[in-house]
Amino acid sequence: MLDRQNAPEPSPAAPPTDPRAGLVAAVIAHDTARRRVALVQRAHGARFAPGLWDLPGGKRESYESVAATAIRELREETGLLVDSGNLELAHVIHGARGVDAPTSYLTVVFATYDWSGELSNREPEKHAQARWMPTDALPPEFVPSTGGALRQHLRGQRPSFALRGWDAEA
């Protein structure tokens, strides 16, 4: 299923020198028994989406797979530990532009229902807080792309693909 999410276009930037897309992983840690998900609220001074809620996640390091990125970012940001065998594909987002990704970015959103550890804000310089949020009371101040992926997941929709910020040509 293709979901086109068009955001306002940012102001024109200098021509990109690197045509490769940035690769990002995000994780939906879904506690179905308690009907809640783990979320982080981005710090108010953050370069990207200051003050907005988001899924735990971040950029891939050059030496790791996107699954390894998801595992590392979930651990670094929240203290939750997950094995790669417990990650399921939930959504893929191809954005036209992003912070530190002037040409485009690809976000792979995973879901997990099995992890260990206690949720905590492990990166207070990046996040104002990390919290379990009820699935029926998600905060409205959410990063649009990952918020859309989370809502689709919670509705039980199968994995899908979304474009964000691209022209209507696709």
mmCIF file of C-alpha atoms in Angstrom:
data_model
loop_
_atom_site.group_PDB
_atom_site.id
_atom_site.type_symbol
_atom_site.label_atom_id
_atom_site.label_comp_id
_atom_site.label_asym_id
_atom_site.label_seq_id
_atom_site.Cartn_x
_atom_site.Cartn_y
_atom_site.Cartn_z
ATOM 1 C CA MET A 1 0.000 0.000 0.000
ATOM 2 C CA LEU A 2 1.458 3.360 -1.022
ATOM 3 C CA ASP A 3 0.669 6.255 1.276
ATOM 4 C CA ARG A 4 1.725 9.649 -0.042
ATOM 5 C CA GLN A 5 2.409 12.134 2.724
ATOM 6 C CA ASN A 6 3.331 15.503 1.291
ATOM 7 C CA ALA A 7 4.908 17.933 3.694
ATOM 8 C CA PRO A 8 5.712 21.548 2.910
ATOM 9 C CA GLU A 9 8.886 21.698 0.887
ATOM 10 C CA PRO A 10 11.911 23.110 2.683
ATOM 11 C CA SER A 11 13.704 26.061 1.173
ATOM 12 C CA PRO A 12 16.042 25.180 -1.695
ATOM 13 C CA ALA A 13 19.465 23.987 -0.599
ATOM 14 C CA ALA A 14 22.787 23.799 -2.348
ATOM 15 C CA PRO A 15 22.981 20.942 -4.849
ATOM 16 C CA PRO A 16 23.740 17.689 -3.037
ATOM 17 C CA THR A 17 27.217 16.265 -3.420
ATOM 18 C CA ASP A 18 26.287 12.781 -2.172
ATOM 19 C CA PRO A 19 23.331 11.170 -3.995
ATOM 20 C CA ARG A 20 22.958 8.312 -1.478
ATOM 21 C CA ALA A 21 19.974 8.216 0.844
ATOM 22 C CA GLY A 22 20.516 8.290 4.586
ATOM 23 C CA LEU A 23 19.350 5.093 6.272
ATOM 24 C CA VAL A 24 17.419 5.275 9.534
ATOM 25 C CA ALA A 25 15.869 2.562 11.705
ATOM 26 C CA ALA A 26 13.039 3.017 14.209
ATOM 27 C CA VAL A 27 11.396 0.543 16.561
ATOM 28 C CA ILE A 28 7.834 0.124 17.792
ATOM 29 C CA ALA A 29 8.216 -1.655 21.152
ATOM 30 C CA HIS A 30 4.611 -2.785 21.552
ATOM 31 C CA ASP A 31 3.456 -4.186 24.884
ATOM 32 C CA THR A 32 0.165 -5.701 23.734
ATOM 33 C CA ALA A 33 -0.751 -7.079 27.174
ATOM 34 C CA ARG A 34 -0.696 -3.588 28.695
ATOM 35 C CA ARG A 35 -1.770 -1.805 25.480
ATOM 36 C CA ARG A 36 1.202 0.556 25.399
ATOM 37 C CA VAL A 37 4.208 1.506 23.271
ATOM 38 C CA ALA A 38 7.616 2.939 24.167
ATOM 39 C CA LEU A 39 8.091 6.504 22.906
ATOM 40 C CA VAL A 40 10.693 9.237 23.254
ATOM 41 C CA GLN A 41 10.039 12.955 23.290
ATOM 42 C CA ARG A 42 12.723 14.816 21.390
ATOM 43 C CA ALA A 43 14.538 17.520 23.352
ATOM 44 C CA HIS A 44 13.281 21.059 22.809
ATOM 45 C CA GLY A 45 16.727 22.035 21.470
ATOM 46 C CA ALA A 46 16.953 19.092 19.029
ATOM 47 C CA ARG A 47 17.920 19.803 15.401
ATOM 48 C CA PHE A 48 15.124 17.539 14.150
ATOM 49 C CA ALA A 49 11.522 17.761 15.393
ATOM 50 C CA PRO A 50 12.214 19.593 18.672
ATOM 51 C CA GLY A 51 9.679 18.747 21.376
ATOM 52 C CA LEU A 52 7.842 16.156 19.267
ATOM 53 C CA TRP A 53 7.239 12.552 20.267
ATOM 54 C CA ASP A 54 8.872 9.846 18.201
ATOM 55 C CA LEU A 55 9.713 6.188 18.015
ATOM 56 C CA PRO A 56 13.142 5.250 19.339
ATOM 57 C CA GLY A 57 15.536 5.160 16.407
ATOM 58 C CA GLY A 58 18.329 6.809 14.521
ATOM 59 C CA LYS A 59 20.885 6.757 11.750
ATOM 60 C CA ARG A 60 22.766 3.683 10.578
ATOM 61 C CA GLU A 61 26.497 3.513 11.173
ATOM 62 C CA SER A 62 28.503 2.504 8.085
ATOM 63 C CA TYR A 63 29.472 -0.889 9.546
ATOM 64 C CA GLU A 64 26.008 -2.122 10.559
ATOM 65 C CA SER A 65 22.869 -3.592 9.038
ATOM 66 C CA VAL A 66 19.576 -1.742 9.401
ATOM 67 C CA ALA A 67 18.457 -4.396 11.933
ATOM 68 C CA ALA A 68 21.635 -3.795 13.947
ATOM 69 C CA THR A 69 20.859 -0.065 13.824
ATOM 70 C CA ALA A 70 17.383 -0.706 15.222
ATOM 71 C CA ILE A 71 18.773 -2.852 18.047
ATOM 72 C CA ARG A 72 21.524 -0.347 18.908
ATOM 73 C CA GLU A 73 19.284 2.726 18.806
ATOM 74 C CA LEU A 74 16.569 1.099 20.938
ATOM 75 C CA ARG A 75 19.190 0.145 23.548
ATOM 76 C CA GLU A 76 21.017 3.506 23.450
ATOM 77 C CA GLU A 77 17.863 5.614 23.707
ATOM 78 C CA THR A 78 15.648 3.540 26.013
ATOM 79 C CA GLY A 79 17.657 0.734 27.633
ATOM 80 C CA LEU A 80 15.389 -1.882 26.028
ATOM 81 C CA LEU A 81 17.203 -4.909 24.578
ATOM 82 C CA VAL A 82 15.843 -6.826 21.597
ATOM 83 C CA ASP A 83 17.213 -9.672 19.461
ATOM 84 C CA SER A 84 17.115 -9.363 15.684
ATOM 85 C CA GLY A 85 14.882 -12.453 15.493
ATOM 86 C CA ASN A 86 12.217 -10.493 17.388
ATOM 87 C CA LEU A 87 12.060 -7.615 14.891
ATOM 88 C CA GLU A 88 9.262 -7.539 12.317
ATOM 89 C CA LEU A 89 9.016 -5.125 9.412
ATOM 90 C CA ALA A 90 6.243 -2.604 10.099
ATOM 91 C CA HIS A 91 6.743 0.231 7.584
ATOM 92 C CA VAL A 92 9.205 1.883 5.196
ATOM 93 C CA ILE A 93 9.325 5.650 4.596
ATOM 94 C CA HIS A 94 11.249 7.322 1.764
ATOM 95 C CA GLY A 95 11.599 11.004 2.516
ATOM 96 C CA ALA A 96 12.810 13.614 0.047
ATOM 97 C CA ARG A 97 14.933 15.490 2.595
ATOM 98 C CA GLY A 98 15.931 15.255 6.209
ATOM 99 C CA VAL A 99 18.348 16.595 8.779
ATOM 100 C CA ASP A 100 21.816 15.423 7.702
ATOM 101 C CA ALA A 101 20.211 13.825 4.614
ATOM 102 C CA PRO A 102 19.876 16.632 2.039
ATOM 103 C CA THR A 103 19.118 14.291 -0.847
ATOM 104 C CA SER A 104 16.775 11.797 0.831
ATOM 105 C CA TYR A 105 16.423 9.320 3.653
ATOM 106 C CA LEU A 106 14.947 5.854 4.038
ATOM 107 C CA THR A 107 13.451 4.918 7.402
ATOM 108 C CA VAL A 108 12.809 1.256 8.133
ATOM 109 C CA VAL A 109 10.328 0.891 10.994
ATOM 110 C CA PHE A 110 10.378 -2.393 12.888
ATOM 111 C CA ALA A 111 7.962 -3.702 15.515
ATOM 112 C CA THR A 112 8.838 -5.944 18.436
ATOM 113 C CA TYR A 113 6.724 -7.597 21.083
ATOM 114 C CA ASP A 114 9.574 -9.234 22.977
ATOM 115 C CA TRP A 115 12.428 -7.392 24.701
ATOM 116 C CA SER A 116 14.173 -7.151 28.044
ATOM 117 C CA GLY A 117 15.226 -4.239 30.215
ATOM 118 C CA GLU A 118 13.458 -1.311 31.814
ATOM 119 C CA LEU A 119 12.428 1.735 29.811
ATOM 120 C CA SER A 120 14.443 4.837 30.699
ATOM 121 C CA ASN A 121 15.717 7.975 28.998
ATOM 122 C CA ARG A 122 19.309 6.937 28.258
ATOM 123 C CA GLU A 123 20.066 10.009 26.113
ATOM 124 C CA PRO A 124 18.807 13.024 28.077
ATOM 125 C CA GLU A 125 20.834 15.351 25.850
ATOM 126 C CA LYS A 126 18.695 14.202 22.884
ATOM 127 C CA HIS A 127 15.362 13.412 24.522
ATOM 128 C CA ALA A 128 13.271 15.197 27.123
ATOM 129 C CA GLN A 129 11.786 11.872 28.210
ATOM 130 C CA ALA A 130 11.119 8.232 27.379
ATOM 131 C CA ARG A 131 7.718 6.863 28.381
ATOM 132 C CA TRP A 132 5.284 4.047 27.926
ATOM 133 C CA MET A 133 2.224 5.577 26.269
ATOM 134 C CA PRO A 134 -1.227 3.975 26.069
ATOM 135 C CA THR A 135 -1.992 2.913 22.511
ATOM 136 C CA ASP A 136 -5.377 4.615 22.701
ATOM 137 C CA ALA A 137 -3.932 7.946 23.895
ATOM 138 C CA LEU A 138 -0.937 8.741 21.701
ATOM 139 C CA PRO A 139 0.314 12.323 21.950
ATOM 140 C CA PRO A 140 -0.802 14.549 19.052
ATOM 141 C CA GLU A 141 2.624 16.247 18.905
ATOM 142 C CA PHE A 142 4.266 13.394 16.971
ATOM 143 C CA VAL A 143 6.808 13.289 14.141
ATOM 144 C CA PRO A 144 4.418 12.880 11.159
ATOM 145 C CA SER A 145 6.222 10.077 9.320
ATOM 146 C CA THR A 146 6.852 7.752 12.271
ATOM 147 C CA GLY A 147 3.521 8.711 13.837
ATOM 148 C CA GLY A 148 1.789 7.539 10.665
ATOM 149 C CA ALA A 149 3.748 4.281 10.722
ATOM 150 C CA LEU A 150 2.820 3.707 14.367
ATOM 151 C CA ARG A 151 -0.884 4.393 13.778
ATOM 152 C CA GLN A 152 -0.924 1.954 10.838
ATOM 153 C CA HIS A 153 0.768 -0.691 12.980
ATOM 154 C CA LEU A 154 -1.726 -0.198 15.804
ATOM 155 C CA ARG A 155 -4.627 -0.569 13.334
ATOM 156 C CA GLY A 156 -3.187 -3.968 12.412
ATOM 157 C CA GLN A 157 -2.317 -2.990 8.853
ATOM 158 C CA ARG A 158 0.322 -5.022 7.095
ATOM 159 C CA PRO A 159 3.727 -3.463 6.396
ATOM 160 C CA SER A 160 3.520 -0.642 3.892
ATOM 161 C CA PHE A 161 5.549 2.026 2.126
ATOM 162 C CA ALA A 162 5.142 5.806 2.278
ATOM 163 C CA LEU A 163 6.646 8.709 0.345
ATOM 164 C CA ARG A 164 7.211 11.971 2.222
ATOM 165 C CA GLY A 165 7.975 15.287 0.553
ATOM 166 C CA TRP A 166 8.366 13.977 -3.003
ATOM 167 C CA ASP A 167 6.621 15.458 -6.043
ATOM 168 C CA ALA A 168 3.506 13.702 -7.302
ATOM 169 C CA GLU A 169 5.424 11.928 -10.081
ATOM 170 C CA ALA A 170 5.678 8.503 -8.410
#
